PDB file of C-alpha atoms and ligand atoms in Angstrom:
ATOM      1  CA  MET A   1      43.490  90.882 105.505  1.00 89.00           C
ATOM      2  CA  ASN A   2      43.490  92.194 109.101  1.00 96.00           C
ATOM      3  CA  LEU A   3      45.668  94.839 109.260  1.00 98.00           C
ATOM      4  CA  CYS A   4      46.157  94.761 113.012  1.00 98.00           C
ATOM      5  CA  ASP A   5      47.161  91.515 113.218  1.00 98.00           C
ATOM      6  CA  VAL A   6      51.299  91.933 113.919  1.00 97.00           C
ATOM      7  CA  LYS A   7      52.368  88.955 111.341  1.00 97.00           C
ATOM      8  CA  VAL A   8      50.470  90.956 108.711  1.00 98.00           C
ATOM      9  CA  VAL A   9      52.100  93.857 109.674  1.00 97.00           C
ATOM     10  CA  LYS A  10      55.488  92.283 109.791  1.00 97.00           C
ATOM     11  CA  ARG A  11      55.086  90.444 106.631  1.00 97.00           C
ATOM     12  CA  LEU A  12      53.917  93.963 104.518  1.00 98.00           C
ATOM     13  CA  MET A  13      56.954  95.082 105.998  1.00 97.00           C
ATOM     14  CA  SER A  14      59.252  92.679 105.153  1.00 97.00           C
ATOM     15  CA  LYS A  15      57.179  92.600 101.231  1.00 97.00           C
ATOM     16  CA  TYR A  16      57.879  95.867 100.914  1.00 97.00           C
ATOM     17  CA  SER A  17      61.486  96.192 102.484  1.00 97.00           C
ATOM     18  CA  THR A  18      60.624  98.946 105.258  1.00 97.00           C
ATOM     19  CA  GLY A  19      60.386  98.942 108.899  1.00 95.00           C
ATOM     20  CA  THR A  20      58.364 101.337 111.476  1.00 95.00           C
ATOM     21  CA  LYS A  21      60.115 104.533 111.814  1.00 96.00           C
ATOM     22  CA  LYS A  22      60.178 106.512 115.153  1.00 96.00           C
ATOM     23  CA  SER A  23      61.418 109.705 113.355  1.00 97.00           C
ATOM     24  CA  PHE A  24      58.148 109.582 111.846  1.00 98.00           C
ATOM     25  CA  GLY A  25      56.085 109.053 115.220  1.00 97.00           C
ATOM     26  CA  GLN A  26      55.471 105.704 113.838  1.00 98.00           C
ATOM     27  CA  ASN A  27      53.489 103.215 115.647  1.00 98.00           C
ATOM     28  CA  PHE A  28      50.245 101.187 114.469  1.00 98.00           C
ATOM     29  CA  LEU A  29      47.582  99.914 115.902  1.00 98.00           C
ATOM     30  CA  ILE A  30      47.753  95.874 116.812  1.00 98.00           C
ATOM     31  CA  ASN A  31      44.095  95.617 118.008  1.00 98.00           C
ATOM     32  CA  ARG A  32      41.265  95.837 115.179  1.00 98.00           C
ATOM     33  CA  GLN A  33      38.676  97.133 117.517  1.00 98.00           C
ATOM     34  CA  ILE A  34      40.627 100.434 118.353  1.00 98.00           C
ATOM     35  CA  PRO A  35      40.491 101.863 114.824  1.00 98.00           C
ATOM     36  CA  ILE A  36      36.682 100.488 114.394  1.00 98.00           C
ATOM     37  CA  SER A  37      35.494 102.486 117.830  1.00 98.00           C
ATOM     38  CA  ILE A  38      37.853 105.535 116.572  1.00 98.00           C
ATOM     39  CA  ALA A  39      36.292 105.434 113.010  1.00 98.00           C
ATOM     40  CA  GLU A  40      32.472 104.966 114.417  1.00 98.00           C
ATOM     41  CA  GLU A  41      33.428 108.387 117.287  1.00 98.00           C
ATOM     42  CA  SER A  42      34.511 110.324 114.356  1.00 98.00           C
ATOM     43  CA  TYR A  43      31.629 109.197 111.720  1.00 98.00           C
ATOM     44  CA  SER A  44      28.595 109.183 114.266  1.00 98.00           C
ATOM     45  CA  TYR A  45      29.526 112.770 115.543  1.00 98.00           C
ATOM     46  CA  HIS A  46      30.065 113.693 112.436  1.00 98.00           C
ATOM     47  CA  LYS A  47      26.283 112.413 110.797  1.00 97.00           C
ATOM     48  CA  SER A  48      24.728 113.726 113.811  1.00 97.00           C
ATOM     49  CA  ALA A  49      25.906 117.019 112.681  1.00 96.00           C
ATOM     50  CA  CYS A  50      25.834 116.924 108.897  1.00 95.00           C
ATOM     51  CA  PRO A  51      23.408 114.452 108.333  1.00 95.00           C
ATOM     52  CA  ASN A  52      22.777 115.603 104.903  1.00 94.00           C
ATOM     53  CA  GLY A  53      24.932 115.083 101.818  1.00 91.00           C
ATOM     54  CA  GLU A  54      28.230 112.881 101.270  1.00 95.00           C
ATOM     55  CA  ALA A  55      30.623 112.947 104.335  1.00 97.00           C
ATOM     56  CA  ALA A  56      33.791 113.394 103.369  1.00 98.00           C
ATOM     57  CA  VAL A  57      37.145 112.635 106.268  1.00 98.00           C
ATOM     58  CA  ILE A  58      40.886 113.476 105.984  1.00 98.00           C
ATOM     59  CA  GLU A  59      43.395 111.163 107.709  1.00 98.00           C
ATOM     60  CA  ILE A  60      46.810 112.243 108.390  1.00 98.00           C
ATOM     61  CA  GLY A  61      49.346 109.394 108.770  1.00 98.00           C
ATOM     62  CA  PRO A  62      47.188 106.667 107.722  1.00 98.00           C
ATOM     63  CA  GLY A  63      50.511 103.896 108.105  1.00 98.00           C
ATOM     64  CA  ILE A  64      49.351 100.983 106.632  1.00 98.00           C
ATOM     65  CA  GLY A  65      45.836 101.798 106.813  1.00 98.00           C
ATOM     66  CA  CYS A  66      44.040 100.038 109.222  1.00 98.00           C
ATOM     67  CA  LEU A  67      41.613 102.808 110.469  1.00 98.00           C
ATOM     68  CA  THR A  68      41.845 104.029 106.755  1.00 98.00           C
ATOM     69  CA  ASN A  69      39.639 101.035 106.082  1.00 98.00           C
ATOM     70  CA  GLU A  70      37.001 101.546 108.568  1.00 98.00           C
ATOM     71  CA  LEU A  71      36.733 105.416 107.453  1.00 98.00           C
ATOM     72  CA  CYS A  72      36.427 104.010 104.124  1.00 98.00           C
ATOM     73  CA  ASP A  73      33.527 101.708 105.465  1.00 98.00           C
ATOM     74  CA  CYS A  74      31.888 105.243 107.463  1.00 97.00           C
ATOM     75  CA  TYR A  75      32.430 107.703 104.646  1.00 98.00           C
ATOM     76  CA  ASP A  76      31.615 108.676 101.443  1.00 97.00           C
ATOM     77  CA  ARG A  77      34.618 109.745 100.694  1.00 98.00           C
ATOM     78  CA  VAL A  78      38.577 109.695 102.141  1.00 98.00           C
ATOM     79  CA  VAL A  79      41.457 111.778 101.728  1.00 98.00           C
ATOM     80  CA  ALA A  80      44.666 110.128 103.394  1.00 98.00           C
ATOM     81  CA  VAL A  81      48.457 111.963 103.859  1.00 98.00           C
ATOM     82  CA  GLU A  82      50.979 109.780 104.453  1.00 98.00           C
ATOM     83  CA  ILE A  83      54.592 111.905 104.636  1.00 98.00           C
ATOM     84  CA  ASP A  84      56.296 108.165 104.104  1.00 98.00           C
ATOM     85  CA  PRO A  85      57.311 107.416 100.965  1.00 98.00           C
ATOM     86  CA  THR A  86      57.468 103.553 101.111  1.00 98.00           C
ATOM     87  CA  LEU A  87      54.371 103.200 102.651  1.00 98.00           C
ATOM     88  CA  ILE A  88      52.801 104.385  99.727  1.00 98.00           C
ATOM     89  CA  PRO A  89      52.723 100.993  97.744  1.00 98.00           C
ATOM     90  CA  ILE A  90      51.604  99.217 100.684  1.00 98.00           C
ATOM     91  CA  LEU A  91      48.516 101.159 101.140  1.00 98.00           C
ATOM     92  CA  GLY A  92      48.015 100.812  97.466  1.00 98.00           C
ATOM     93  CA  GLU A  93      47.827  97.210  98.319  1.00 98.00           C
ATOM     94  CA  THR A  94      45.989  97.259 101.299  1.00 98.00           C
ATOM     95  CA  LEU A  95      43.637 100.063 100.365  1.00 98.00           C
ATOM     96  CA  GLN A  96      42.836  98.213  96.570  1.00 98.00           C
ATOM     97  CA  GLU A  97      39.029  97.454  97.114  1.00 97.00           C
ATOM     98  CA  TYR A  98      38.014 100.800  98.140  1.00 98.00           C
ATOM     99  CA  THR A  99      37.600 103.263  95.407  1.00 98.00           C
ATOM    100  CA  ASN A 100      36.223 105.984  97.406  1.00 98.00           C
ATOM    101  CA  VAL A 101      39.899 106.769  98.782  1.00 98.00           C
ATOM    102  CA  THR A 102      42.702 109.085  97.804  1.00 98.00           C
ATOM    103  CA  VAL A 103      45.624 108.517  99.598  1.00 98.00           C
ATOM    104  CA  ILE A 104      48.129 111.248  99.504  1.00 98.00           C
ATOM    105  CA  ASN A 105      52.048 111.546 100.149  1.00 98.00           C
ATOM    106  CA  GLU A 106      52.801 114.510 101.611  1.00 98.00           C
ATOM    107  CA  ASP A 107      53.917 116.208 104.872  1.00 98.00           C
ATOM    108  CA  PHE A 108      50.377 117.797 106.206  1.00 98.00           C
ATOM    109  CA  LEU A 109      52.328 120.048 108.145  1.00 98.00           C
ATOM    110  CA  LYS A 110      53.221 121.463 104.541  1.00 98.00           C
ATOM    111  CA  LEU A 111      49.552 121.537 103.306  1.00 97.00           C
ATOM    112  CA  ASP A 112      48.032 124.746 102.735  1.00 94.00           C
ATOM    113  CA  LEU A 113      44.663 123.076 104.565  1.00 94.00           C
ATOM    114  CA  ASP A 114      42.320 125.558 103.062  1.00 90.00           C
ATOM    115  CA  SER A 115      43.507 125.429  99.027  1.00 91.00           C
ATOM    116  CA  PHE A 116      43.996 121.440  99.712  1.00 95.00           C
ATOM    117  CA  ILE A 117      40.203 120.782 101.055  1.00 95.00           C
ATOM    118  CA  LYS A 118      38.738 122.347  98.464  1.00 92.00           C
ATOM    119  CA  GLU A 119      40.779 121.150  95.798  1.00 95.00           C
ATOM    120  CA  GLN A 120      40.380 117.537  97.018  1.00 96.00           C
ATOM    121  CA  LEU A 121      37.135 117.523  98.889  1.00 95.00           C
ATOM    122  CA  GLY A 122      35.256 120.976  97.413  1.00 91.00           C
ATOM    123  CA  ASP A 123      32.394 122.141  99.360  1.00 85.00           C
ATOM    124  CA  VAL A 124      31.187 118.533 101.273  1.00 90.00           C
ATOM    125  CA  SER A 125      31.629 118.390 104.920  1.00 89.00           C
ATOM    126  CA  VAL A 126      34.495 117.055 106.187  1.00 96.00           C
ATOM    127  CA  SER A 127      36.097 115.768 109.439  1.00 98.00           C
ATOM    128  CA  VAL A 128      39.483 114.677 110.847  1.00 98.00           C
ATOM    129  CA  CYS A 129      40.224 111.129 111.827  1.00 98.00           C
ATOM    130  CA  ALA A 130      44.189 110.467 112.757  1.00 98.00           C
ATOM    131  CA  ASN A 131      45.644 108.087 115.007  1.00 98.00           C
ATOM    132  CA  LEU A 132      48.274 111.364 115.559  1.00 98.00           C
ATOM    133  CA  PRO A 133      52.291 110.758 115.796  1.00 96.00           C
ATOM    134  CA  TYR A 134      52.768 112.651 119.034  1.00 94.00           C
ATOM    135  CA  TYR A 135      56.069 114.497 118.248  1.00 94.00           C
ATOM    136  CA  ILE A 136      53.693 116.738 115.984  1.00 96.00           C
ATOM    137  CA  THR A 137      50.234 116.655 117.523  1.00 96.00           C
ATOM    138  CA  THR A 138      50.047 120.405 118.770  1.00 95.00           C
ATOM    139  CA  PRO A 139      50.952 121.652 115.271  1.00 96.00           C
ATOM    140  CA  ILE A 140      48.793 119.426 113.792  1.00 97.00           C
ATOM    141  CA  VAL A 141      45.888 120.402 116.212  1.00 97.00           C
ATOM    142  CA  MET A 142      46.326 124.162 116.057  1.00 95.00           C
ATOM    143  CA  LYS A 143      47.110 123.951 112.074  1.00 96.00           C
ATOM    144  CA  LEU A 144      43.273 122.097 111.797  1.00 96.00           C
ATOM    145  CA  LEU A 145      42.255 124.738 113.841  1.00 94.00           C
ATOM    146  CA  GLU A 146      43.904 127.724 112.470  1.00 91.00           C
ATOM    147  CA  GLN A 147      43.295 127.536 108.597  1.00 89.00           C
ATOM    148  CA  ALA A 148      40.426 124.997 108.078  1.00 84.00           C
ATOM    149  CA  ARG A 149      38.142 128.286 107.710  1.00 83.00           C
ATOM    150  CA  ARG A 150      36.222 129.931 104.933  1.00 82.00           C
ATOM    151  CA  GLN A 151      37.138 133.432 104.279  1.00 78.00           C
ATOM    152  CA  ASP A 152      33.912 134.357 105.849  1.00 82.00           C
ATOM    153  CA  GLY A 153      35.295 132.699 109.251  1.00 80.00           C
ATOM    154  CA  LYS A 154      32.830 129.634 109.024  1.00 87.00           C
ATOM    155  CA  SER A 155      34.622 126.468 109.636  1.00 92.00           C
ATOM    156  CA  ARG A 156      35.504 123.971 106.901  1.00 92.00           C
ATOM    157  CA  LEU A 157      35.574 121.232 109.408  1.00 96.00           C
ATOM    158  CA  THR A 158      32.954 119.024 111.504  1.00 97.00           C
ATOM    159  CA  SER A 159      34.976 117.417 114.158  1.00 98.00           C
ATOM    160  CA  ILE A 160      38.518 116.423 114.646  1.00 98.00           C
ATOM    161  CA  THR A 161      38.687 113.235 116.327  1.00 98.00           C
ATOM    162  CA  VAL A 162      42.201 112.279 117.240  1.00 98.00           C
ATOM    163  CA  MET A 163      44.485 109.680 119.238  1.00 98.00           C
ATOM    164  CA  VAL A 164      47.068 111.271 120.974  1.00 98.00           C
ATOM    165  CA  GLN A 165      49.107 110.550 124.187  1.00 98.00           C
ATOM    166  CA  LYS A 166      46.579 110.831 127.777  1.00 98.00           C
ATOM    167  CA  GLU A 167      48.688 113.624 128.999  1.00 97.00           C
ATOM    168  CA  VAL A 168      47.969 115.971 125.975  1.00 97.00           C
ATOM    169  CA  ALA A 169      44.696 115.009 126.120  1.00 98.00           C
ATOM    170  CA  ASP A 170      44.380 116.104 129.333  1.00 97.00           C
ATOM    171  CA  ARG A 171      45.482 119.478 128.624  1.00 97.00           C
ATOM    172  CA  LEU A 172      43.658 119.649 125.032  1.00 97.00           C
ATOM    173  CA  CYS A 173      40.549 119.298 126.483  1.00 97.00           C
ATOM    174  CA  ALA A 174      40.964 121.179 130.345  1.00 97.00           C
ATOM    175  CA  THR A 175      38.263 123.377 131.208  1.00 95.00           C
ATOM    176  CA  GLU A 176      39.233 126.155 133.814  1.00 92.00           C
ATOM    177  CA  LYS A 177      38.382 124.031 135.995  1.00 87.00           C
ATOM    178  CA  SER A 178      41.176 121.823 136.202  1.00 90.00           C
ATOM    179  CA  GLY A 179      44.549 121.785 136.481  1.00 91.00           C
ATOM    180  CA  ASP A 180      45.501 120.946 132.938  1.00 95.00           C
ATOM    181  CA  TYR A 181      43.972 123.657 131.432  1.00 96.00           C
ATOM    182  CA  GLY A 182      46.734 125.973 129.573  1.00 95.00           C
ATOM    183  CA  ALA A 183      46.946 128.362 126.557  1.00 95.00           C
ATOM    184  CA  ILE A 184      46.300 124.989 124.468  1.00 96.00           C
ATOM    185  CA  SER A 185      42.792 124.328 126.133  1.00 96.00           C
ATOM    186  CA  ALA A 186      42.044 127.904 125.947  1.00 97.00           C
ATOM    187  CA  SER A 187      42.633 128.302 122.575  1.00 96.00           C
ATOM    188  CA  ILE A 188      40.779 124.495 121.232  1.00 96.00           C
ATOM    189  CA  ALA A 189      37.410 126.471 123.253  1.00 97.00           C
ATOM    190  CA  TYR A 190      37.355 129.543 121.469  1.00 96.00           C
ATOM    191  CA  TYR A 191      36.648 126.881 118.215  1.00 96.00           C
ATOM    192  CA  GLY A 192      34.714 124.193 119.632  1.00 96.00           C
ATOM    193  CA  ARG A 193      34.234 121.613 122.638  1.00 97.00           C
ATOM    194  CA  ALA A 194      36.813 118.971 122.989  1.00 97.00           C
ATOM    195  CA  VAL A 195      35.662 115.620 124.648  1.00 97.00           C
ATOM    196  CA  LYS A 196      38.127 112.534 125.967  1.00 98.00           C
ATOM    197  CA  LEU A 197      36.661 109.458 124.225  1.00 98.00           C
ATOM    198  CA  PHE A 198      38.552 107.104 125.533  1.00 98.00           C
ATOM    199  CA  ASP A 199      42.128 105.338 126.619  1.00 98.00           C
ATOM    200  CA  VAL A 200      44.505 102.987 124.969  1.00 98.00           C
ATOM    201  CA  GLU A 201      47.172 101.560 126.835  1.00 98.00           C
ATOM    202  CA  PRO A 202      50.336 100.838 125.032  1.00 98.00           C
ATOM    203  CA  THR A 203      50.243  97.257 124.427  1.00 98.00           C
ATOM    204  CA  ASN A 204      48.069  97.623 121.694  1.00 98.00           C
ATOM    205  CA  PHE A 205      50.533  99.600 119.539  1.00 98.00           C
ATOM    206  CA  LEU A 206      53.608  97.912 117.458  1.00 97.00           C
ATOM    207  CA  PRO A 207      55.835  99.061 118.766  1.00 97.00           C
ATOM    208  CA  ALA A 208      54.485 100.114 121.960  1.00 97.00           C
ATOM    209  CA  PRO A 209      54.978 102.961 122.904  1.00 96.00           C
ATOM    210  CA  LYS A 210      55.905 104.219 126.516  1.00 95.00           C
ATOM    211  CA  VAL A 211      52.702 106.132 127.772  1.00 97.00           C
ATOM    212  CA  THR A 212      48.717 105.097 127.540  1.00 98.00           C
ATOM    213  CA  SER A 213      46.953 107.186 124.658  1.00 98.00           C
ATOM    214  CA  SER A 214      43.591 108.562 124.553  1.00 98.00           C
ATOM    215  CA  VAL A 215      41.001 109.364 121.627  1.00 98.00           C
ATOM    216  CA  ILE A 216      39.367 112.847 122.018  1.00 98.00           C
ATOM    217  CA  ARG A 217      37.002 114.639 119.448  1.00 98.00           C
ATOM    218  CA  ILE A 218      36.977 118.176 118.692  1.00 98.00           C
ATOM    219  CA  GLU A 219      33.416 119.461 118.037  1.00 98.00           C
ATOM    220  CA  LEU A 220      33.920 122.722 115.759  1.00 97.00           C
ATOM    221  CA  TYR A 221      31.531 125.387 116.347  1.00 96.00           C
ATOM    222  CA  GLN A 222      30.432 125.846 112.919  1.00 92.00           C
ATOM    223  CA  GLU A 223      30.600 129.931 113.118  1.00 90.00           C
ATOM    224  CA  PRO A 224      32.703 131.748 115.261  1.00 88.00           C
ATOM    225  CA  ILE A 225      30.939 131.775 118.753  1.00 93.00           C
ATOM    226  CA  TYR A 226      32.773 134.034 121.047  1.00 95.00           C
ATOM    227  CA  SER A 227      32.579 137.433 119.556  1.00 93.00           C
ATOM    228  CA  VAL A 228      36.076 139.188 119.431  1.00 95.00           C
ATOM    229  CA  LYS A 229      37.036 142.686 118.101  1.00 95.00           C
ATOM    230  CA  SER A 230      40.878 140.714 117.115  1.00 95.00           C
ATOM    231  CA  GLU A 231      41.736 136.994 116.832  1.00 94.00           C
ATOM    232  CA  LYS A 232      45.686 137.802 116.816  1.00 93.00           C
ATOM    233  CA  MET A 233      45.182 139.597 120.044  1.00 95.00           C
ATOM    234  CA  LEU A 234      42.610 137.049 121.962  1.00 96.00           C
ATOM    235  CA  PHE A 235      45.502 134.435 121.203  1.00 95.00           C
ATOM    236  CA  ARG A 236      48.129 137.074 122.371  1.00 94.00           C
ATOM    237  CA  VAL A 237      46.508 137.319 125.776  1.00 95.00           C
ATOM    238  CA  ILE A 238      45.971 134.209 126.258  1.00 96.00           C
ATOM    239  CA  GLU A 239      49.865 133.605 125.410  1.00 94.00           C
ATOM    240  CA  GLY A 240      50.468 136.152 127.608  1.00 94.00           C
ATOM    241  CA  ALA A 241      47.865 134.741 130.370  1.00 95.00           C
ATOM    242  CA  PHE A 242      50.165 131.782 130.970  1.00 94.00           C
ATOM    243  CA  ALA A 243      53.475 132.488 129.900  1.00 92.00           C
ATOM    244  CA  GLN A 244      54.437 132.438 133.679  1.00 89.00           C
ATOM    245  CA  ARG A 245      51.786 130.231 135.722  1.00 80.00           C
ATOM    246  CA  ARG A 246      53.105 130.998 138.667  1.00 83.00           C
ATOM    247  CA  LYS A 247      52.458 134.836 138.833  1.00 90.00           C
ATOM    248  CA  THR A 248      48.821 136.292 138.692  1.00 93.00           C
ATOM    249  CA  LEU A 249      47.048 137.284 135.331  1.00 94.00           C
ATOM    250  CA  ILE A 250      48.225 140.835 135.594  1.00 93.00           C
ATOM    251  CA  ASN A 251      51.969 139.654 136.355  1.00 93.00           C
ATOM    252  CA  SER A 252      51.935 137.339 133.270  1.00 94.00           C
ATOM    253  CA  ILE A 253      50.485 139.425 130.868  1.00 93.00           C
ATOM    254  CA  SER A 254      52.585 142.087 131.524  1.00 90.00           C
ATOM    255  CA  SER A 255      55.949 140.155 130.463  1.00 86.00           C
ATOM    256  CA  VAL A 256      54.129 140.401 126.910  1.00 86.00           C
ATOM    257  CA  PHE A 257      52.109 143.702 126.880  1.00 88.00           C
ATOM    258  CA  SER A 258      55.536 145.935 127.337  1.00 86.00           C
ATOM    259  CA  SER A 259      53.837 148.884 125.570  1.00 87.00           C
ATOM    260  CA  ILE A 260      50.886 148.485 128.320  1.00 89.00           C
ATOM    261  CA  SER A 261      51.847 149.865 132.045  1.00 90.00           C
ATOM    262  CA  LYS A 262      51.124 147.420 134.787  1.00 91.00           C
ATOM    263  CA  ALA A 263      48.777 150.348 136.237  1.00 92.00           C
ATOM    264  CA  LYS A 264      46.586 150.466 133.148  1.00 91.00           C
ATOM    265  CA  ILE A 265      46.297 146.210 132.868  1.00 93.00           C
ATOM    266  CA  SER A 266      45.418 146.140 136.343  1.00 94.00           C
ATOM    267  CA  GLU A 267      42.616 148.959 135.589  1.00 94.00           C
ATOM    268  CA  ILE A 268      41.237 146.564 132.906  1.00 93.00           C
ATOM    269  CA  ILE A 269      41.116 143.749 134.700  1.00 94.00           C
ATOM    270  CA  THR A 270      39.181 145.481 138.226  1.00 94.00           C
ATOM    271  CA  LYS A 271      36.873 147.224 135.423  1.00 94.00           C
ATOM    272  CA  LEU A 272      35.892 143.334 133.650  1.00 95.00           C
ATOM    273  CA  GLY A 273      35.057 142.421 137.653  1.00 96.00           C
ATOM    274  CA  PHE A 274      38.476 140.133 137.790  1.00 96.00           C
ATOM    275  CA  ASP A 275      40.046 140.061 141.298  1.00 94.00           C
ATOM    276  CA  ILE A 276      43.521 141.747 141.058  1.00 93.00           C
ATOM    277  CA  ASN A 277      45.183 138.391 141.994  1.00 94.00           C
ATOM    278  CA  ILE A 278      43.289 136.221 139.801  1.00 95.00           C
ATOM    279  CA  ARG A 279      45.447 133.585 137.207  1.00 94.00           C
ATOM    280  CA  GLY A 280      44.948 132.442 133.985  1.00 93.00           C
ATOM    281  CA  GLU A 281      44.132 129.387 135.030  1.00 93.00           C
ATOM    282  CA  LYS A 282      41.199 130.425 136.057  1.00 94.00           C
ATOM    283  CA  LEU A 283      39.507 132.387 133.474  1.00 96.00           C
ATOM    284  CA  SER A 284      37.369 130.579 130.464  1.00 96.00           C
ATOM    285  CA  ILE A 285      37.973 131.440 126.809  1.00 97.00           C
ATOM    286  CA  GLN A 286      35.032 134.008 127.137  1.00 97.00           C
ATOM    287  CA  ASP A 287      36.588 135.950 129.569  1.00 97.00           C
ATOM    288  CA  PHE A 288      40.187 135.903 127.808  1.00 97.00           C
ATOM    289  CA  CYS A 289      37.716 137.419 124.879  1.00 97.00           C
ATOM    290  CA  SER A 290      36.662 140.272 127.409  1.00 96.00           C
ATOM    291  CA  ILE A 291      40.348 141.307 128.097  1.00 96.00           C
ATOM    292  CA  ALA A 292      41.266 141.095 124.527  1.00 96.00           C
ATOM    293  CA  ASP A 293      38.353 143.398 123.733  1.00 96.00           C
ATOM    294  CA  GLU A 294      39.777 145.864 125.766  1.00 93.00           C
ATOM    295  CA  PHE A 295      44.194 145.663 125.158  1.00 91.00           C
ATOM    296  CA  TYR A 296      42.958 146.107 120.929  1.00 91.00           C
ATOM    297  CA  GLY A 297      40.828 149.335 122.551  1.00 83.00           C
ATOM    298  CA  GLU A 298      44.532 150.598 124.219  1.00 79.00           C
ATOM    299  CA  LEU A 299      46.416 149.602 121.432  1.00 74.00           C
ATOM    300  CA  GLU A 300      44.490 150.452 118.568  1.00 61.00           C
TER     301      GLU A 300
HETATM  302  N1  SAM B 401      47.101 104.999 111.211  1.00 75.53           N
HETATM  303  C1  SAM B 401      48.348 104.281 111.663  1.00 75.53           C
HETATM  304  C2  SAM B 401      47.907 103.352 112.681  1.00 75.53           C
HETATM  305  O1  SAM B 401      46.522 103.975 113.316  1.00 75.53           O
HETATM  306  O2  SAM B 401      48.320 102.097 113.109  1.00 75.53           O
HETATM  307  C3  SAM B 401      49.627 104.767 111.836  1.00 75.53           C
HETATM  308  C4  SAM B 401      49.314 105.885 112.809  1.00 75.53           C
HETATM  309  S1  SAM B 401      51.141 106.342 113.685  1.00 75.53           S
HETATM  310  C5  SAM B 401      50.751 106.568 114.719  1.00 75.53           C
HETATM  311  C6  SAM B 401      51.431 108.291 112.922  1.00 75.53           C
HETATM  312  C7  SAM B 401      51.426 107.967 111.079  1.00 75.53           C
HETATM  313  O3  SAM B 401      51.581 109.189 110.668  1.00 75.53           O
HETATM  314  C8  SAM B 401      52.643 107.180 110.584  1.00 75.53           C
HETATM  315  O4  SAM B 401      52.239 106.249 109.367  1.00 75.53           O
HETATM  316  C9  SAM B 401      53.516 108.420 109.574  1.00 75.53           C
HETATM  317  O5  SAM B 401      54.541 107.892 108.738  1.00 75.53           O
HETATM  318  C10 SAM B 401      52.299 109.539 110.112  1.00 75.53           C
HETATM  319  N2  SAM B 401      53.318 110.462 109.565  1.00 75.53           N
HETATM  320  C11 SAM B 401      54.251 111.253 110.391  1.00 75.53           C
HETATM  321  N3  SAM B 401      54.218 112.510 110.283  1.00 75.53           N
HETATM  322  C12 SAM B 401      53.464 112.607 109.204  1.00 75.53           C
HETATM  323  C13 SAM B 401      53.028 114.138 108.734  1.00 75.53           C
HETATM  324  N4  SAM B 401      54.058 115.293 108.821  1.00 75.53           N
HETATM  325  N5  SAM B 401      52.357 113.865 107.448  1.00 75.53           N
HETATM  326  C14 SAM B 401      51.527 113.130 107.307  1.00 75.53           C
HETATM  327  N6  SAM B 401      51.902 111.300 108.160  1.00 75.53           N
HETATM  328  C15 SAM B 401      52.790 111.435 109.220  1.00 75.53           C
END
């Protein structure tokens, strides 16, 4: 069964008395080459990073299963989390030939990710792959980065390969050398390397979204590569640096750290060798770590 054939999608929807729901960000892929390419991009990186042992993947929002079945063909184990209860019986039919998949009817944002991975998959290497619902892209990506870590700080995830809106993809993958760089780009750079893979035009979805999409992959560092005294402080500094984009770093950051005087902030910035008028968008994640460590010393 070609789950990207519009007739098949409509027949399944009608058979199970359901339809696509805007409220759940449902735009289903109708060009089979795209889920094939997404699954291949996910699996090839996963295997190059973790060549030994079982390979597992978590899919967020399987829909009627067009990406899920490609993942089942590549990975040893697949866990798919779908919020819409009306799609669960459809997935029961479309994935019936696979014995390596578990479908769970949950809101992904409500899961305790660390225990979920432990319970569902144990200690195998795990990646995430999804055509994400656009209305919650950023909370999902941040949840994956922040919560999928073992107690010793090592990542539980190998990579995150996801389709998002192109404009969001440009921000997620930006470096300090580009105009799209912002708090989320800097935060992602702390956890891994984000690369843009390919664009997908609206005509490849049912219903067609208004904007172009892009597939990106975040290749996660298995252990933190930047040393910082307090991650909490790091993310406060990043937030502060981009709080008022048009202002200099010192002015923007002082709006978030009211307990440190502007004079002290200037002293820290110049001590670290930055221009007094520098803006947050010019700073790399390494620079943010150095500033966060100085702030930590001040507020300890
Ligand atoms: N994977 C399918 C495809 O590529 O055709 C569907 C992708 S569609 C863009 C997003 C999917 O995510 C929908 O099936 C939707 O119901 C599901 N979804 C939306 N919010 C969710 C959430 N909080 N947790 C889990 N799934 C969610």
